[in-house]
Amino acid sequence: MRLKNTLQKNLKKFDNQVAGLKTKPNAKHGFIWRQAPKIYLAYQAKWNSDQSQIKVCEKSRRIGISWCDAADSVLQAAKQNGVDTFYIGYNKEMAEGYILDCASWARTFNLVVSDIQEELVVENEDKDIITYSIYFASGNKIEALSAKPRSIRSKGKPRARLRIDELAFHDDPKEVLKAAIAFKMWGGKIAIWSTHNGTNNIFNKLVERIKRGELPTYSLHTYTFTDAINDGLYKRICYVLGEEWTLEKQLEYIATIEAEYGVDADEELYCIPSNFNETKFIDKHWFEIVTKDNVPVFDRLVRFWDLAATEKELRTSKKKPDPCNTAGVLYGYSTYTDTYAVLDCVAEAFNPANTNRLMINIASQDGEYVPIVHELEGGASGLRDADNIKNFLSGYMVTAVRPQGDKLLRGKPFASAAKNGRVLVLKGDWNTDYLDELDKVPNGLMDRFDASAGAHNYLEDNDPIQDLINYFND
């Protein structure tokens, strides 16, 4: 029901994007697609027209490859002699978004959708798989899966299609590729698209093998931010927003986007993967250490905890369990100066009971109006741990957030802000251990880094005023 309600909210917005598309019934295919250039940009049309058995795309951020690919999936599933399509992203929000795009395209093409379903398949308490499915009158379906390699194993009939979105940012991209091979064995087609995530990532290695001619049956597409702009991306943005396009506005838009990505623009926009062996992911010299007198006034604060092991993991470990590595970072943001600051960091190798006492003591020091956030582990055990934390921190604002993507993906916004000189560090006796650990990422301990990245992302994505409202409403 939630998925269907979300779909209804998005259909009106989607209709504005496809206002130039005209369709009418056709006995053979069920539709005739007119004026396609008004919908697809040139690179999007090229992507969808490529029906190679395996096609790969290295791309810029947010240029609409998933969106246009959803249209192709609808066309393939709606035909009477069509095929099923399976989609996998790196989190459930991507899966839900792809199905919503598919449903919107089906409406635009005047195709009959018999049902839309959201299903939770529980293999065991720590291995939930969520699927979103859209069924067509043809008997075919499009199914979007959660970001677990096993979710695509044993899926699909002969000729079924598989779409892998942002492969470079999956938790285990190598296993995703291994699981995908079965689709090719039975005559199916595989499409893979992603922004880069370092030279050592399995996605970049796949791209390099194609470029060297080692995989002659694979087709490769490269679409940079410049390619997208030249094909009309900004004009499309203006059209969707109801704004007038001008060359001056387009140049300003390009400069703004490049400035926002800063040092990450090459990888995020121009398909040039970062080499973490040659350039550090994060450098301790990026951080200015300041005294209390030089710290700006922060209107947003959070204490973020990275809990590296749960009680259940310690109890069920076949080996002698190591102590729980826990890090908690107090992080602030100043709207006035547009800067962040790491105000405190505690990191201890404690067992769960002592970790609880540590979190209680730190919460008391921070005060009841500082939100406390921790990562939510998967499955039912993660929910139980979250309830336990909320209980022993009763009286404080406690939130559990589920991590999305791999650690380096989650840490990119924090690292980018630091590299651009926007993250300060308050002087304290914890500074050396904190900065030395960050300086070794990703080749050492990452507890302090994970907590810092989580805090940064939380302040970017959440409204502190709403946190207070929720706190007083509870």
Coordinates of N, CA, C and O in Angstrom, one line a residue, residues 188-335:
G188 N 19.7 -14.5 -21.7 CA 19.3 -13.2 -21.1 C 20.2 -12.1 -21.4 O 21.3 -12.3 -22.0
K189 N 19.8 -10.9 -21.1 CA 20.6 -9.7 -21.3 C 20.9 -9.0 -20.0 O 20.0 -8.9 -19.2
I190 N 22.1 -8.5 -19.9 CA 22.6 -7.8 -18.7 C 23.0 -6.4 -19.0 O 23.8 -6.2 -20.0
A191 N 22.5 -5.4 -18.3 CA 22.9 -4.0 -18.4 C 23.5 -3.6 -17.1 O 22.9 -3.8 -16.0
I192 N 24.7 -3.0 -17.1 CA 25.3 -2.5 -15.9 C 25.7 -1.0 -16.1 O 26.3 -0.7 -17.1
W193 N 25.3 -0.2 -15.2 CA 25.7 1.2 -15.3 C 26.1 1.7 -13.9 O 25.6 1.3 -12.9
S194 N 27.1 2.6 -13.9 CA 27.6 3.1 -12.6 C 28.5 4.3 -12.8 O 29.2 4.5 -13.8
T195 N 28.6 5.1 -11.7 CA 29.6 6.1 -11.6 C 30.8 5.4 -11.0 O 30.7 4.3 -10.4
H196 N 32.0 5.9 -11.2 CA 33.2 5.2 -10.7 C 33.4 5.4 -9.2 O 32.9 6.3 -8.6
N197 N 34.1 4.4 -8.6 CA 34.4 4.5 -7.2 C 35.8 3.9 -7.0 O 36.0 3.0 -6.2
G198 N 36.8 4.5 -7.6 CA 38.2 4.2 -7.4 C 38.7 3.2 -8.5 O 37.9 2.4 -9.1
T199 N 40.0 3.2 -8.7 CA 40.6 2.4 -9.8 C 40.6 0.9 -9.4 O 40.6 0.0 -10.3
N200 N 40.6 0.6 -8.1 CA 40.7 -0.8 -7.7 C 39.3 -1.5 -7.6 O 39.2 -2.6 -7.3
N201 N 38.2 -0.7 -7.8 CA 36.9 -1.2 -7.7 C 36.6 -2.2 -8.9 O 37.1 -2.0 -10.0
I202 N 35.8 -3.2 -8.6 CA 35.6 -4.3 -9.6 C 34.9 -3.7 -10.9 O 35.1 -4.1 -12.0
F203 N 34.1 -2.6 -10.7 CA 33.5 -1.9 -11.9 C 34.5 -1.4 -12.8 O 34.5 -1.5 -14.0
N204 N 35.5 -0.6 -12.3 CA 36.5 -0.1 -13.1 C 37.4 -1.1 -13.8 O 37.8 -1.0 -14.9
K205 N 37.6 -2.2 -13.1 CA 38.4 -3.3 -13.7 C 37.6 -3.9 -14.8 O 38.2 -4.3 -15.9
L206 N 36.3 -4.0 -14.7 CA 35.5 -4.5 -15.8 C 35.5 -3.6 -17.0 O 35.7 -4.0 -18.2
V207 N 35.4 -2.3 -16.7 CA 35.5 -1.3 -17.8 C 36.9 -1.3 -18.5 O 36.9 -1.3 -19.8
E208 N 37.9 -1.5 -17.8 CA 39.3 -1.5 -18.4 C 39.5 -2.8 -19.2 O 40.1 -2.7 -20.3
R209 N 38.9 -3.9 -18.8 CA 39.0 -5.1 -19.6 C 38.2 -4.9 -20.9 O 38.7 -5.4 -22.0
I210 N 37.1 -4.3 -20.9 CA 36.4 -4.0 -22.2 C 37.2 -3.1 -23.1 O 37.3 -3.4 -24.3
K211 N 37.8 -2.1 -22.5 CA 38.6 -1.1 -23.3 C 39.8 -1.8 -23.9 O 40.2 -1.5 -25.0
R212 N 40.4 -2.8 -23.2 CA 41.5 -3.5 -23.7 C 41.1 -4.6 -24.8 O 42.0 -5.3 -25.3
G213 N 39.8 -4.8 -25.0 CA 39.4 -5.8 -26.0 C 39.3 -7.2 -25.4 O 39.2 -8.1 -26.2
E214 N 39.4 -7.4 -24.1 CA 39.4 -8.7 -23.5 C 38.0 -9.3 -23.5 O 37.9 -10.5 -23.3
L215 N 37.0 -8.4 -23.6 CA 35.6 -8.9 -23.6 C 34.9 -8.4 -24.8 O 34.1 -7.5 -24.8
P216 N 35.2 -9.0 -26.0 CA 34.7 -8.5 -27.2 C 33.2 -8.5 -27.4 O 32.6 -7.7 -28.2
T217 N 32.5 -9.3 -26.6 CA 31.0 -9.4 -26.8 C 30.3 -8.3 -25.9 O 29.1 -8.2 -26.0
Y218 N 31.1 -7.6 -25.1 CA 30.5 -6.6 -24.2 C 30.5 -5.2 -25.0 O 31.5 -4.9 -25.6
S219 N 29.5 -4.4 -24.8 CA 29.5 -3.1 -25.4 C 29.7 -2.1 -24.2 O 29.2 -2.3 -23.1
L220 N 30.4 -1.0 -24.5 CA 30.7 0.0 -23.5 C 30.3 1.3 -23.9 O 30.5 1.8 -25.0
H221 N 29.6 2.0 -23.0 CA 29.1 3.4 -23.2 C 29.8 4.3 -22.2 O 30.0 3.9 -21.0
T222 N 30.2 5.5 -22.5 CA 30.8 6.4 -21.6 C 30.1 7.8 -21.8 O 30.1 8.4 -22.9
Y223 N 29.4 8.2 -20.7 CA 28.6 9.4 -20.8 C 29.0 10.3 -19.6 O 28.7 10.1 -18.5
T224 N 29.8 11.4 -19.9 CA 30.2 12.3 -18.9 C 29.2 13.4 -18.7 O 28.2 13.5 -19.5
F225 N 29.5 14.3 -17.8 CA 28.6 15.4 -17.5 C 28.6 16.3 -18.7 O 27.5 16.8 -19.1
T226 N 29.7 16.5 -19.4 CA 29.8 17.3 -20.6 C 29.0 16.7 -21.7 O 28.2 17.4 -22.4
D227 N 29.0 15.4 -21.9 CA 28.2 14.7 -22.9 C 26.7 15.0 -22.7 O 26.0 15.3 -23.6
A228 N 26.3 14.9 -21.4 CA 24.9 15.0 -21.1 C 24.5 16.5 -21.3 O 23.4 16.7 -21.9
I229 N 25.3 17.4 -20.9 CA 25.0 18.8 -21.2 C 24.9 19.1 -22.7 O 23.9 19.8 -23.1
N230 N 25.8 18.6 -23.4 CA 25.8 18.9 -24.9 C 24.6 18.2 -25.6 O 24.1 18.7 -26.6
D231 N 24.1 17.2 -25.0 CA 22.9 16.5 -25.5 C 21.6 17.1 -25.0 O 20.5 16.6 -25.3
G232 N 21.7 18.2 -24.1 CA 20.5 18.9 -23.7 C 20.0 18.6 -22.3 O 18.9 18.9 -22.0
L233 N 20.9 18.1 -21.4 CA 20.5 17.8 -20.1 C 20.0 19.0 -19.3 O 18.9 19.0 -18.7
Y234 N 20.7 20.1 -19.4 CA 20.3 21.3 -18.7 C 19.0 21.9 -19.3 O 18.1 22.4 -18.5
K235 N 18.9 21.8 -20.6 CA 17.6 22.3 -21.2 C 16.4 21.4 -20.7 O 15.3 22.0 -20.4
R236 N 16.7 20.1 -20.5 CA 15.6 19.3 -19.9 C 15.3 19.7 -18.5 O 14.1 19.7 -18.1
I237 N 16.3 20.0 -17.7 CA 16.1 20.4 -16.3 C 15.3 21.7 -16.3 O 14.3 21.8 -15.5
C238 N 15.6 22.6 -17.2 CA 14.8 23.8 -17.2 C 13.4 23.5 -17.6 O 12.4 24.1 -17.0
Y239 N 13.2 22.6 -18.5 CA 11.8 22.3 -19.0 C 11.0 21.7 -17.9 O 9.9 22.1 -17.6
V240 N 11.6 20.8 -17.1 CA 10.9 20.1 -16.0 C 10.6 21.1 -14.9 O 9.5 21.0 -14.3
L241 N 11.5 22.0 -14.6 CA 11.3 23.0 -13.6 C 10.4 24.2 -14.0 O 10.1 25.1 -13.2
G242 N 10.1 24.2 -15.3 CA 9.3 25.3 -15.8 C 10.1 26.6 -15.9 O 9.5 27.7 -15.8
E243 N 11.4 26.5 -16.2 CA 12.2 27.7 -16.3 C 12.7 27.9 -17.7 O 12.8 27.0 -18.5
E244 N 13.1 29.2 -18.0 CA 13.6 29.5 -19.3 C 15.1 29.1 -19.4 O 15.8 29.4 -18.5
W245 N 15.5 28.4 -20.5 CA 16.9 28.1 -20.7 C 17.6 29.3 -21.4 O 17.1 29.9 -22.3
T246 N 18.8 29.6 -20.8 CA 19.7 30.5 -21.5 C 21.1 29.9 -21.4 O 21.4 29.2 -20.5
L247 N 22.0 30.3 -22.3 CA 23.3 29.8 -22.3 C 24.0 30.3 -21.1 O 24.8 29.6 -20.4
E248 N 23.8 31.6 -20.6 CA 24.4 32.1 -19.4 C 24.0 31.3 -18.2 O 24.9 30.9 -17.4
K249 N 22.7 30.9 -18.1 CA 22.3 30.1 -17.0 C 22.9 28.7 -17.0 O 23.3 28.1 -16.0
Q250 N 23.1 28.1 -18.2 CA 23.7 26.8 -18.4 C 25.2 26.8 -17.9 O 25.6 25.9 -17.2
L251 N 25.9 27.9 -18.3 CA 27.3 28.0 -17.9 C 27.4 28.1 -16.4 O 28.3 27.6 -15.7
E252 N 26.5 28.9 -15.8 CA 26.5 29.1 -14.4 C 26.2 27.8 -13.7 O 26.8 27.4 -12.6
Y253 N 25.2 27.0 -14.2 CA 24.9 25.7 -13.7 C 26.1 24.8 -13.7 O 26.3 24.1 -12.7
I254 N 26.8 24.7 -14.8 CA 27.9 23.8 -14.9 C 29.0 24.2 -13.8 O 29.5 23.3 -13.1
A255 N 29.3 25.5 -13.7 CA 30.3 26.0 -12.7 C 29.8 25.6 -11.3 O 30.7 25.2 -10.5
T256 N 28.6 25.8 -11.0 CA 28.1 25.5 -9.7 C 28.2 24.0 -9.3 O 28.7 23.6 -8.2
I257 N 27.8 23.1 -10.3 CA 27.9 21.7 -10.0 C 29.4 21.3 -9.8 O 29.7 20.5 -8.9
E258 N 30.2 21.8 -10.7 CA 31.7 21.4 -10.5 C 32.2 21.9 -9.2 O 33.0 21.2 -8.6
A259 N 31.8 23.1 -8.8 CA 32.3 23.6 -7.5 C 31.8 22.8 -6.4 O 32.5 22.6 -5.4
E260 N 30.6 22.4 -6.4 CA 30.0 21.6 -5.3 C 30.7 20.2 -5.2 O 30.9 19.8 -4.1
Y261 N 31.1 19.6 -6.3 CA 31.8 18.4 -6.2 C 33.3 18.6 -5.9 O 34.0 17.7 -5.4
G262 N 33.8 19.8 -6.2 CA 35.2 20.1 -5.9 C 36.2 19.1 -6.4 O 36.2 18.8 -7.6
V263 N 37.0 18.6 -5.6 CA 38.1 17.7 -6.0 C 37.6 16.3 -6.5 O 38.3 15.6 -7.1
D264 N 36.3 16.1 -6.2 CA 35.7 14.8 -6.6 C 35.1 14.9 -8.0 O 34.5 13.9 -8.5
A265 N 35.1 16.1 -8.6 CA 34.4 16.2 -9.9 C 34.9 15.3 -11.0 O 34.1 14.8 -11.8
D266 N 36.2 15.0 -11.1 CA 36.7 14.1 -12.1 C 36.0 12.8 -12.0 O 35.6 12.2 -13.1
E267 N 35.9 12.2 -10.8 CA 35.3 10.9 -10.7 C 33.8 10.9 -10.8 O 33.2 10.1 -11.5
E268 N 33.2 11.9 -10.1 CA 31.7 12.0 -10.1 C 31.1 12.4 -11.4 O 29.9 12.1 -11.7
L269 N 31.8 13.3 -12.1 CA 31.2 13.9 -13.3 C 31.8 13.5 -14.6 O 31.1 13.4 -15.7
Y270 N 33.1 13.1 -14.6 CA 33.8 12.9 -15.8 C 34.4 11.5 -16.0 O 35.3 11.4 -16.9
C271 N 34.0 10.6 -15.3 CA 34.3 9.2 -15.5 C 35.8 8.9 -15.4 O 36.4 8.0 -16.0
I272 N 36.5 9.6 -14.5 CA 37.9 9.4 -14.2 C 38.0 8.9 -12.8 O 37.9 9.6 -11.8
P273 N 38.2 7.5 -12.6 CA 38.3 7.0 -11.3 C 39.4 7.4 -10.5 O 40.5 7.6 -11.0
S274 N 39.2 7.6 -9.2 CA 40.2 8.0 -8.3 C 41.2 6.9 -8.0 O 40.8 5.7 -8.0
N275 N 42.5 7.2 -7.9 CA 43.5 6.2 -7.6 C 43.8 6.3 -6.1 O 44.6 7.2 -5.8
F276 N 43.3 5.5 -5.3 CA 43.5 5.6 -3.8 C 44.9 5.2 -3.5 O 45.4 5.5 -2.3
N277 N 45.6 4.5 -4.3 CA 47.0 4.2 -4.1 C 47.9 5.4 -4.3 O 49.0 5.5 -3.7
E278 N 47.5 6.3 -5.2 CA 48.4 7.5 -5.5 C 47.9 8.7 -4.7 O 48.7 9.6 -4.4
T279 N 46.6 8.8 -4.5 CA 46.0 9.9 -3.8 C 45.2 9.4 -2.6 O 44.4 8.5 -2.7
K280 N 45.5 10.0 -1.5 CA 44.8 9.5 -0.3 C 43.3 9.8 -0.3 O 42.8 10.8 -0.9
F281 N 42.5 8.9 0.2 CA 41.1 9.1 0.3 C 40.8 10.2 1.3 O 39.9 11.1 1.0
I282 N 41.6 10.3 2.3 CA 41.5 11.4 3.3 C 42.8 11.7 3.9 O 43.6 10.7 4.1
D283 N 43.1 12.9 4.1 CA 44.5 13.3 4.6 C 44.3 14.1 5.9 O 43.5 15.1 5.9
K284 N 45.0 13.8 6.9 CA 44.9 14.4 8.2 C 45.3 15.9 8.1 O 44.8 16.7 9.0
H285 N 46.0 16.3 7.1 CA 46.4 17.7 7.0 C 45.3 18.6 6.4 O 45.5 19.8 6.4
W286 N 44.2 18.0 6.0 CA 43.1 18.8 5.5 C 42.4 19.5 6.7 O 41.6 20.4 6.5
F287 N 42.6 19.0 7.9 CA 41.8 19.5 9.0 C 42.5 20.5 9.8 O 43.7 20.3 10.2
E288 N 41.9 21.6 10.0 CA 42.5 22.7 10.9 C 42.1 22.5 12.3 O 40.9 22.4 12.6
I289 N 43.1 22.4 13.2 CA 42.8 22.2 14.6 C 42.6 23.6 15.2 O 43.5 24.4 15.1
V290 N 41.5 23.8 15.9 CA 41.2 25.1 16.4 C 40.8 25.0 17.9 O 40.5 23.9 18.4
T291 N 41.0 26.1 18.7 CA 40.7 26.1 20.1 C 39.2 26.6 20.2 O 38.6 27.0 19.3
K292 N 38.7 26.4 21.4 CA 37.3 26.8 21.7 C 37.0 28.3 21.3 O 35.9 28.6 20.9
D293 N 38.0 29.1 21.5 CA 37.8 30.5 21.2 C 37.6 30.8 19.7 O 37.0 31.8 19.3
N294 N 38.0 29.8 18.8 CA 38.0 30.0 17.4 C 36.9 29.1 16.7 O 36.8 29.1 15.5
V295 N 36.1 28.5 17.5 CA 35.1 27.6 17.0 C 33.8 28.5 16.8 O 33.4 29.2 17.7
P296 N 33.2 28.4 15.6 CA 32.0 29.1 15.3 C 30.8 28.6 16.2 O 30.9 27.5 16.7
V297 N 29.7 29.3 16.2 CA 28.5 28.9 16.9 C 27.8 27.9 16.0 O 27.6 28.2 14.8
F298 N 27.5 26.7 16.6 CA 26.9 25.7 15.8 C 25.4 25.6 16.1 O 25.0 25.5 17.2
D299 N 24.6 25.7 15.0 CA 23.2 25.6 15.2 C 22.7 24.1 15.0 O 21.5 23.9 15.1
R300 N 23.6 23.2 14.6 CA 23.2 21.8 14.4 C 24.3 20.9 15.1 O 25.5 21.1 14.8
L301 N 23.9 20.0 15.9 CA 24.8 19.1 16.5 C 24.3 17.6 16.4 O 23.1 17.4 16.4
V302 N 25.2 16.7 16.5 CA 24.8 15.3 16.6 C 25.9 14.5 17.2 O 27.1 14.8 16.9
R303 N 25.6 13.5 18.0 CA 26.6 12.5 18.4 C 26.3 11.2 17.7 O 25.2 10.6 17.8
F304 N 27.2 10.8 16.8 CA 27.0 9.6 16.0 C 27.9 8.5 16.5 O 29.1 8.7 16.7
W305 N 27.3 7.3 16.7 CA 28.0 6.1 17.1 C 28.1 5.1 16.1 O 27.2 4.7 15.4
D306 N 29.4 4.6 15.9 CA 29.6 3.4 15.0 C 29.8 2.3 16.0 O 30.9 2.2 16.7
L307 N 28.9 1.3 16.0 CA 28.9 0.1 16.8 C 29.4 -1.0 16.0 O 28.6 -1.5 15.2
A308 N 30.6 -1.4 16.1 CA 31.2 -2.4 15.1 C 30.8 -3.8 15.4 O 31.0 -4.6 14.5
A309 N 30.2 -4.1 16.5 CA 29.8 -5.5 16.7 C 28.6 -5.5 17.7 O 28.5 -4.7 18.6
T310 N 27.7 -6.4 17.4 CA 26.5 -6.5 18.2 C 26.7 -7.6 19.2 O 27.6 -8.4 19.1
E311 N 25.8 -7.6 20.3 CA 25.9 -8.7 21.3 C 25.7 -10.0 20.6 O 26.4 -11.0 21.0
K312 N 24.8 -10.1 19.7 CA 24.6 -11.4 19.0 C 25.8 -11.9 18.3 O 26.2 -13.1 18.4
E313 N 26.5 -11.0 17.6 CA 27.7 -11.4 16.9 C 28.8 -11.9 17.8 O 29.5 -12.9 17.5
L314 N 28.9 -11.3 19.0 CA 29.9 -11.8 20.0 C 29.5 -13.1 20.6 O 30.3 -14.0 20.8
R315 N 28.2 -13.3 20.8 CA 27.7 -14.6 21.4 C 27.9 -15.8 20.4 O 28.2 -16.9 20.8
T316 N 27.6 -15.5 19.1 CA 27.6 -16.6 18.2 C 28.9 -16.8 17.4 O 29.0 -17.7 16.6
S317 N 29.9 -16.0 17.7 CA 31.2 -16.1 17.0 C 31.8 -17.4 17.3 O 31.9 -17.9 18.4
K318 N 32.3 -18.1 16.2 CA 32.9 -19.4 16.4 C 34.3 -19.3 16.9 O 34.9 -20.2 17.5
K319 N 34.9 -18.1 16.7 CA 36.2 -17.8 17.3 C 36.1 -17.1 18.6 O 35.0 -16.6 19.0
K320 N 37.2 -17.0 19.3 CA 37.2 -16.2 20.5 C 36.9 -14.8 20.1 O 37.6 -14.1 19.4
P321 N 35.8 -14.2 20.6 CA 35.4 -12.8 20.1 C 36.4 -11.7 20.5 O 36.9 -11.7 21.7
D322 N 36.6 -10.9 19.6 CA 37.4 -9.7 19.9 C 36.5 -8.7 20.6 O 35.3 -8.7 20.5
P323 N 37.1 -7.7 21.4 CA 36.3 -6.7 22.0 C 35.5 -5.8 21.0 O 36.0 -5.7 19.8
C324 N 34.4 -5.3 21.4 CA 33.6 -4.5 20.4 C 34.3 -3.1 20.2 O 34.6 -2.4 21.2
N325 N 34.6 -2.8 19.0 CA 35.3 -1.5 18.6 C 34.2 -0.5 18.4 O 33.4 -0.6 17.4
T326 N 34.0 0.5 19.3 CA 33.0 1.5 19.2 C 33.6 2.9 19.2 O 34.5 3.2 19.9
A327 N 33.0 3.7 18.3 CA 33.5 5.1 18.2 C 32.3 6.0 18.2 O 31.3 5.7 17.5
G328 N 32.4 7.1 18.9 CA 31.3 8.1 19.0 C 31.9 9.5 18.7 O 32.8 9.9 19.4
V329 N 31.3 10.2 17.7 CA 31.8 11.5 17.3 C 30.7 12.5 17.5 O 29.6 12.4 17.1
L330 N 31.1 13.6 18.2 CA 30.3 14.8 18.3 C 30.6 15.7 17.2 O 31.7 16.2 17.1
Y331 N 29.6 16.0 16.4 CA 29.8 16.8 15.2 C 28.9 17.9 15.1 O 27.7 17.8 15.4
G332 N 29.4 19.1 14.6 CA 28.5 20.3 14.5 C 28.6 20.9 13.1 O 29.6 20.7 12.4
Y333 N 27.6 21.7 12.8 CA 27.5 22.5 11.6 C 27.1 23.9 11.9 O 26.1 24.1 12.6
S334 N 27.8 24.9 11.3 CA 27.4 26.3 11.5 C 26.9 26.8 10.2 O 27.6 26.8 9.1
T335 N 25.6 27.1 10.2 CA 25.0 27.7 9.0 C 25.6 29.0 8.6 O 25.8 29.3 7.4

